[in-house]
PDB file of N, CA and C in Angstrom:
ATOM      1  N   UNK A   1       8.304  18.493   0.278  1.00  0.00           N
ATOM      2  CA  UNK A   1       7.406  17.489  -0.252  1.00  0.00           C
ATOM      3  C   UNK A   1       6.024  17.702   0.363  1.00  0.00           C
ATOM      4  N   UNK A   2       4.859  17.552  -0.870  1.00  0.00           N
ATOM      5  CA  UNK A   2       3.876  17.870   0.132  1.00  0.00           C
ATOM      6  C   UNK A   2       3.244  16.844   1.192  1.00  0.00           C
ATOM      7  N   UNK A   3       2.226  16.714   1.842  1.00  0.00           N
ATOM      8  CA  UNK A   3       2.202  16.031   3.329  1.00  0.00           C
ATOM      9  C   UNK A   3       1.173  14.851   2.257  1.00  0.00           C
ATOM     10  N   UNK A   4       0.573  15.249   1.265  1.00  0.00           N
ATOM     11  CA  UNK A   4      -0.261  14.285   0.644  1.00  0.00           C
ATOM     12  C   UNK A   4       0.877  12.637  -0.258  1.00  0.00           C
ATOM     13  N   UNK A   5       2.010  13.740  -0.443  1.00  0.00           N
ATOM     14  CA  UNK A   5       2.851  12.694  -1.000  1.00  0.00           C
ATOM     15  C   UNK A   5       3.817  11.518   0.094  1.00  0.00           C
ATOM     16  N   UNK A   6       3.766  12.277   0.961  1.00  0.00           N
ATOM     17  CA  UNK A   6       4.116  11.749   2.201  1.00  0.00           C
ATOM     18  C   UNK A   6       3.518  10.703   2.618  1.00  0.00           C
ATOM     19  N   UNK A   7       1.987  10.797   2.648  1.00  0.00           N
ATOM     20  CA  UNK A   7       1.542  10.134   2.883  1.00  0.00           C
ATOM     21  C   UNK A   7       1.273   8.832   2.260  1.00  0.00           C
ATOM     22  N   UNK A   8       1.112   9.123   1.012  1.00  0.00           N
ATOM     23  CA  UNK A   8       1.301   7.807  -0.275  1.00  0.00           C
ATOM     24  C   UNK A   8       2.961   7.276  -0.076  1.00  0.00           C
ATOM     25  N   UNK A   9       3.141   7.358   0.082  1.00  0.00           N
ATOM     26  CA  UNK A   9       4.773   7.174   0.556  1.00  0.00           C
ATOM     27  C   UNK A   9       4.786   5.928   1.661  1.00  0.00           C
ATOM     28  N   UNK A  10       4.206   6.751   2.619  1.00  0.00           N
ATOM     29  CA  UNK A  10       4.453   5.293   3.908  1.00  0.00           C
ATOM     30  C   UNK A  10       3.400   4.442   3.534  1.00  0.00           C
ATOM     31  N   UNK A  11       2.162   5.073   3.357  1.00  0.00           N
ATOM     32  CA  UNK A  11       0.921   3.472   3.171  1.00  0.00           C
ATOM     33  C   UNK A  11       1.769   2.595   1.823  1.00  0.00           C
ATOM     34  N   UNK A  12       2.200   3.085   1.063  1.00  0.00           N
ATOM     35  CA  UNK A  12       2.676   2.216  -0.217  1.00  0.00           C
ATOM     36  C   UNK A  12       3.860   1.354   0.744  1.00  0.00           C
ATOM     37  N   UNK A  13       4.853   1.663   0.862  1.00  0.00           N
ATOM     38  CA  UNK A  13       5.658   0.959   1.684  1.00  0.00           C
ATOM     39  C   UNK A  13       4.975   0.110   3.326  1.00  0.00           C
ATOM     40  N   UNK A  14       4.334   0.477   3.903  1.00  0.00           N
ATOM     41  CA  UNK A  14       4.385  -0.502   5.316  1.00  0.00           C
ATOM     42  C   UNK A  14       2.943  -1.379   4.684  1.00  0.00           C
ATOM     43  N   UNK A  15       1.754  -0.807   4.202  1.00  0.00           N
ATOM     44  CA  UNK A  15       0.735  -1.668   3.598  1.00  0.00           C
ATOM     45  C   UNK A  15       1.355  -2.923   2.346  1.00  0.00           C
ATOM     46  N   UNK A  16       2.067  -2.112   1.578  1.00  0.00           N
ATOM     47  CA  UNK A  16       2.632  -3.199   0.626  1.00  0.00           C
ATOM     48  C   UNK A  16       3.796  -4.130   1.540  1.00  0.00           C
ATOM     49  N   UNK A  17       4.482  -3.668   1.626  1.00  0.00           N
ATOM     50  CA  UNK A  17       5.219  -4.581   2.646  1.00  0.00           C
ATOM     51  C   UNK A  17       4.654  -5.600   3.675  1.00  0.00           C
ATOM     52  N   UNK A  18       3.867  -5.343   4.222  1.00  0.00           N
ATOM     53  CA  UNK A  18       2.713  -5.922   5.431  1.00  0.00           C
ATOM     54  C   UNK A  18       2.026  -7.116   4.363  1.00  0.00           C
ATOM     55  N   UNK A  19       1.459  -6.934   3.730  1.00  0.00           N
ATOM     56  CA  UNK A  19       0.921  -7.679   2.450  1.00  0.00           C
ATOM     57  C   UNK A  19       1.632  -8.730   1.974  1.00  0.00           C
ATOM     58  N   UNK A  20       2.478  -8.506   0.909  1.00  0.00           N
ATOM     59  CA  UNK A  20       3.563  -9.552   0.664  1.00  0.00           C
ATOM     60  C   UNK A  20       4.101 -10.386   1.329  1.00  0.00           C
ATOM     61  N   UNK A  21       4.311  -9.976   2.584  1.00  0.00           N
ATOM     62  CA  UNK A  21       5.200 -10.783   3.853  1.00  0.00           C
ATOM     63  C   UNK A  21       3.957 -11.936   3.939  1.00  0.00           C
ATOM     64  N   UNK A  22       3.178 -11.607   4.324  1.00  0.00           N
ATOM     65  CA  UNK A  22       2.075 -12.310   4.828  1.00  0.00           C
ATOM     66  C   UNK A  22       1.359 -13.500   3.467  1.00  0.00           C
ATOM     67  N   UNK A  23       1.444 -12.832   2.291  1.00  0.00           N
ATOM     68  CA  UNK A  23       1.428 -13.865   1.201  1.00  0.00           C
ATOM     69  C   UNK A  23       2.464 -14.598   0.620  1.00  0.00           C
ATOM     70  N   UNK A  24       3.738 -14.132   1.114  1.00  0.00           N
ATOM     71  CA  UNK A  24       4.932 -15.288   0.767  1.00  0.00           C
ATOM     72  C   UNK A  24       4.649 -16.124   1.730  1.00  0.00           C
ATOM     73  N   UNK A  25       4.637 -15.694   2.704  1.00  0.00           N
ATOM     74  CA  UNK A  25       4.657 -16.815   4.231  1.00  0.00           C
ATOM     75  C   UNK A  25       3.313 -17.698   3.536  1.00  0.00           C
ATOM     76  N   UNK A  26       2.440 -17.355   3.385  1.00  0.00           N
ATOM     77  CA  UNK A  26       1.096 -18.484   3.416  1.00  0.00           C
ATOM     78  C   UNK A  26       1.422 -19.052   1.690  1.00  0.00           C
ATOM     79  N   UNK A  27       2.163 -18.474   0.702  1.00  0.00           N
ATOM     80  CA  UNK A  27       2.650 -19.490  -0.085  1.00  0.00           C
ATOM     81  C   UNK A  27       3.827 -20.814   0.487  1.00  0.00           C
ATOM     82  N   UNK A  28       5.262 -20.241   1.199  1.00  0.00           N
ATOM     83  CA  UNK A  28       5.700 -21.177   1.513  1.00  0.00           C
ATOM     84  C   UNK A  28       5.282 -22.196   2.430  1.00  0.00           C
ATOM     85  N   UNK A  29       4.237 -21.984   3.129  1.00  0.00           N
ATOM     86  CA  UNK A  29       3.601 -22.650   3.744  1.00  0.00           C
ATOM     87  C   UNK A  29       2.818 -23.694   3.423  1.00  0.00           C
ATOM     88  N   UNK A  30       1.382 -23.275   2.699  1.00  0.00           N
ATOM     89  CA  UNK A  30       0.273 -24.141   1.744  1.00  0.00           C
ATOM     90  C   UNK A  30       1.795 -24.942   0.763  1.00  0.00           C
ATOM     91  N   UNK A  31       2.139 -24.063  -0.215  1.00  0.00           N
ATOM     92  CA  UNK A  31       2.833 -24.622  -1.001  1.00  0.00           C
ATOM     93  C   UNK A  31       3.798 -24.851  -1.199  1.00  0.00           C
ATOM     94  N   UNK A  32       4.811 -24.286  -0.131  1.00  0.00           N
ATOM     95  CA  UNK A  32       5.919 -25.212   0.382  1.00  0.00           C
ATOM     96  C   UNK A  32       7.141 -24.685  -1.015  1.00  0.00           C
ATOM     97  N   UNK A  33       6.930 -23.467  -1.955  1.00  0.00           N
ATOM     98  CA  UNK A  33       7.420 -22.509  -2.935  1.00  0.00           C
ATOM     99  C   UNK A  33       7.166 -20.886  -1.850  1.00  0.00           C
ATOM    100  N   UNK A  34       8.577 -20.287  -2.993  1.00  0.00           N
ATOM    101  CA  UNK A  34       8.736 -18.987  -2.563  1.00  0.00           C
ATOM    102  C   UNK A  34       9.082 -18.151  -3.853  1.00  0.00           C
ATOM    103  N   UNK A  35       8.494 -17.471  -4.663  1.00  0.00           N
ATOM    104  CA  UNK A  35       8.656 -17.240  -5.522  1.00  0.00           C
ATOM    105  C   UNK A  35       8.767 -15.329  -5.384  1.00  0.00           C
ATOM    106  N   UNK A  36       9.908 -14.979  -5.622  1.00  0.00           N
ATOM    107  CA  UNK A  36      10.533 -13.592  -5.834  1.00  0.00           C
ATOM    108  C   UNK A  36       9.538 -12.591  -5.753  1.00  0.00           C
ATOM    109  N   UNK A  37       9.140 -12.808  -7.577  1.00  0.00           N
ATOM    110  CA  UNK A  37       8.617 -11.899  -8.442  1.00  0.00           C
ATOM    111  C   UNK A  37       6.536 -11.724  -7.963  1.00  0.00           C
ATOM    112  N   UNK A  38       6.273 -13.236  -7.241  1.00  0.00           N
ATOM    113  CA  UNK A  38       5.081 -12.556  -6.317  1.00  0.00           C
ATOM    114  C   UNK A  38       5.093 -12.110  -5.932  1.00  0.00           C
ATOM    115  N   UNK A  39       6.283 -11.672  -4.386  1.00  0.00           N
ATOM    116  CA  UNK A  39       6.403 -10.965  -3.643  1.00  0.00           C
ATOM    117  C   UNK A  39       6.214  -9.473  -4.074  1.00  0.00           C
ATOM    118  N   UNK A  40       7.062  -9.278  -5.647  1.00  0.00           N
ATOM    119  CA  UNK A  40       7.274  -8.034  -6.030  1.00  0.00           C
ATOM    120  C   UNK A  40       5.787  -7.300  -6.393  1.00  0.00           C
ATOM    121  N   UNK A  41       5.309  -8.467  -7.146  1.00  0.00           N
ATOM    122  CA  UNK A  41       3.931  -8.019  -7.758  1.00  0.00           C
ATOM    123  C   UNK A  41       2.749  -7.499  -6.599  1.00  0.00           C
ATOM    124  N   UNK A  42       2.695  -8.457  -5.382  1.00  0.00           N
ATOM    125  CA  UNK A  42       1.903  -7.783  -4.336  1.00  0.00           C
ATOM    126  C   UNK A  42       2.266  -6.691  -3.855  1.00  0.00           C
ATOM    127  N   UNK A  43       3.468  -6.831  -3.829  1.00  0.00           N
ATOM    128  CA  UNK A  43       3.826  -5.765  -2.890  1.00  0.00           C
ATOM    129  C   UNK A  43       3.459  -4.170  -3.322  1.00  0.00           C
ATOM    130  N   UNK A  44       3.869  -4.266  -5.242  1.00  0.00           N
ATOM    131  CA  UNK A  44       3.519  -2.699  -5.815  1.00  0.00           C
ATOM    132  C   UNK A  44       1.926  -2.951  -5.833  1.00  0.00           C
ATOM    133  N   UNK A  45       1.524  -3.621  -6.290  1.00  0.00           N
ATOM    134  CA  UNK A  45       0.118  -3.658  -6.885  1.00  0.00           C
ATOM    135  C   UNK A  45      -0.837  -3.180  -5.402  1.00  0.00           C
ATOM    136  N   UNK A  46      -1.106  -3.755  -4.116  1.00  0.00           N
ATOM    137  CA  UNK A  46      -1.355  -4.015  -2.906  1.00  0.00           C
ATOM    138  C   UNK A  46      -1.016  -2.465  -2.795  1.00  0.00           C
ATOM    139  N   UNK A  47       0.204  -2.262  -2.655  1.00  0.00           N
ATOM    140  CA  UNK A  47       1.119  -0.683  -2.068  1.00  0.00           C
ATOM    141  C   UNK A  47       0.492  -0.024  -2.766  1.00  0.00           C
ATOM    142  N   UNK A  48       0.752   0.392  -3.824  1.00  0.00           N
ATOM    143  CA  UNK A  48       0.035   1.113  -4.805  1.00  0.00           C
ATOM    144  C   UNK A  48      -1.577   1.654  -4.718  1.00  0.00           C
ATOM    145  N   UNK A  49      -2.453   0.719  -4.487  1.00  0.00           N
ATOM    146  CA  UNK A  49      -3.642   0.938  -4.188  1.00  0.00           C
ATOM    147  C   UNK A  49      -4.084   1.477  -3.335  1.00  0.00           C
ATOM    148  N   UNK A  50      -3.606   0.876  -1.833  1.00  0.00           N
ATOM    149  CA  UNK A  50      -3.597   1.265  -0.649  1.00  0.00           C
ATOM    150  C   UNK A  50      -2.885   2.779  -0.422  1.00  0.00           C
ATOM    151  N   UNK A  51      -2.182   2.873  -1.279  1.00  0.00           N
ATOM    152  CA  UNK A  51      -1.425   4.259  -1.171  1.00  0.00           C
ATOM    153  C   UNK A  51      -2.064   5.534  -1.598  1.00  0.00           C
ATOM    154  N   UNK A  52      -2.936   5.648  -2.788  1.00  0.00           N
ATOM    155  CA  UNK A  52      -3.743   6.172  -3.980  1.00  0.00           C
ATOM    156  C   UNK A  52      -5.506   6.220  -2.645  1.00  0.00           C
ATOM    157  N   UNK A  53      -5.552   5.428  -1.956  1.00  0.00           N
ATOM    158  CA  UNK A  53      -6.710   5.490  -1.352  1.00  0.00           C
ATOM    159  C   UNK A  53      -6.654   5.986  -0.435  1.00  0.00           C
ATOM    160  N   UNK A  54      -4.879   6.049   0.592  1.00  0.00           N
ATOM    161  CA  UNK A  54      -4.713   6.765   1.875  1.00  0.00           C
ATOM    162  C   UNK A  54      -4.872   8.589   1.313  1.00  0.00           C
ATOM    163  N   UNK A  55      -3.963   8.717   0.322  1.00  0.00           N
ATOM    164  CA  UNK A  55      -4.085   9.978  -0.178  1.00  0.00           C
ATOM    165  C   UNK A  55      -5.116  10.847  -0.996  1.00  0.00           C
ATOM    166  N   UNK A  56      -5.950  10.409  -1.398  1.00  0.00           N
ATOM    167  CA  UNK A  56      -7.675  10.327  -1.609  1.00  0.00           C
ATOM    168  C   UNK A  56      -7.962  10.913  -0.265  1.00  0.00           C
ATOM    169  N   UNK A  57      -8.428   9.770   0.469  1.00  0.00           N
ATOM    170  CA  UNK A  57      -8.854  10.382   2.077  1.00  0.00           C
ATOM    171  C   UNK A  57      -8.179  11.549   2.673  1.00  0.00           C
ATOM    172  N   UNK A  58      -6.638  11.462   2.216  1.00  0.00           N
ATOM    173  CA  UNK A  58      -6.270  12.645   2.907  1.00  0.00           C
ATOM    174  C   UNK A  58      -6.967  13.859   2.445  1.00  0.00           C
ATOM    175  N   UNK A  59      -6.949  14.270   1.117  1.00  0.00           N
ATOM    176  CA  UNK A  59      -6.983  15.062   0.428  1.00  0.00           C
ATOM    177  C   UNK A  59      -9.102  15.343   0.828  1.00  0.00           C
ATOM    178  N   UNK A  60      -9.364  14.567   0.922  1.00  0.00           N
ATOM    179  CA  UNK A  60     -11.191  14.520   1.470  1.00  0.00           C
ATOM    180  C   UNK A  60     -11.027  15.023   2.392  1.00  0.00           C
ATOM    181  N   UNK A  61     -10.349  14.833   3.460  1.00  0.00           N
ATOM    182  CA  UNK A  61     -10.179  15.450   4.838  1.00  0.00           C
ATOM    183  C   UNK A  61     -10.227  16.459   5.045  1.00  0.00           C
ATOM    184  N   UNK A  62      -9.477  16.920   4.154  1.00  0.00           N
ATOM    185  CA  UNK A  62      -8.994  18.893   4.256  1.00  0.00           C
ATOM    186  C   UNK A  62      -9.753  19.928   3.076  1.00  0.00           C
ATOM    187  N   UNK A  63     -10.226  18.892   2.891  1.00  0.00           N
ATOM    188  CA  UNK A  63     -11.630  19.639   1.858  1.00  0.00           C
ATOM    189  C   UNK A  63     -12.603  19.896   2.955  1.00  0.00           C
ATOM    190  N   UNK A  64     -12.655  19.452   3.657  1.00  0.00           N
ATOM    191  CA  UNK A  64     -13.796  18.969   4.500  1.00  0.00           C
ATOM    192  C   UNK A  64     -13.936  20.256   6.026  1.00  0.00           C
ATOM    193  N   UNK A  65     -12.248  20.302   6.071  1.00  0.00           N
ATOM    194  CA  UNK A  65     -12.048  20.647   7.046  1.00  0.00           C
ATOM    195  C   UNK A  65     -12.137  22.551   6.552  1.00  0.00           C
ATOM    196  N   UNK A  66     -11.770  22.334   5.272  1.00  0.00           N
ATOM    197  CA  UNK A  66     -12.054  23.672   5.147  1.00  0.00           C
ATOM    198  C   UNK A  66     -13.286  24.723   4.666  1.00  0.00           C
ATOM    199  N   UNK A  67     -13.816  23.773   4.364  1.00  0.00           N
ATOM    200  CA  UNK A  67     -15.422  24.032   4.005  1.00  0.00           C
ATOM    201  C   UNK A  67     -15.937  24.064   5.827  1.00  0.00           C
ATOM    202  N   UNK A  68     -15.510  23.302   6.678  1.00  0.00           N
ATOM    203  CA  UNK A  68     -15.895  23.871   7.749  1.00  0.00           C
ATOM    204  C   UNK A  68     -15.965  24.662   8.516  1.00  0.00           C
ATOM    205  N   UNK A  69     -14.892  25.456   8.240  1.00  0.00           N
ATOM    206  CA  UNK A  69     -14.418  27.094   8.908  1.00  0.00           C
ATOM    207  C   UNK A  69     -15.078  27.597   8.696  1.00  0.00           C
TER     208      UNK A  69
END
């Protein structure tokens, strides 16, 4: 697998995960509801983004790094 997919891999999972947790909690909290399918929706939507932007940067990095040699 390459190291770029790898990388979209964990930011999608611990960023999306990290995310959701933190917006169910401040829903059951404020609103005293816990609703599933938010959780689900932050979690890809949030993951997703964050994931697409870690692997962007990666991929900038080693452009970068090799234009520097």
């Amino acid at each position: 697998m390459k190291e770029e997919n790898k990388i979209l891999i964990k930011t999608f999972l611990s960023s999306g995960l990290i995310f959701a947790s933190g917006m169910a909690l401040y829903g059951y909290i404020v609103e005293n509801q816990y609703l599933i399918w938010t959780f689900f929706f932050h979690f890809v939507l949030f993951g997703a983004v964050m994931g697409i932007i870690a692997r962007k940067n990666h991929k900038k990095k080693l452009k970068e790094n090799e234009i520097g040699k």
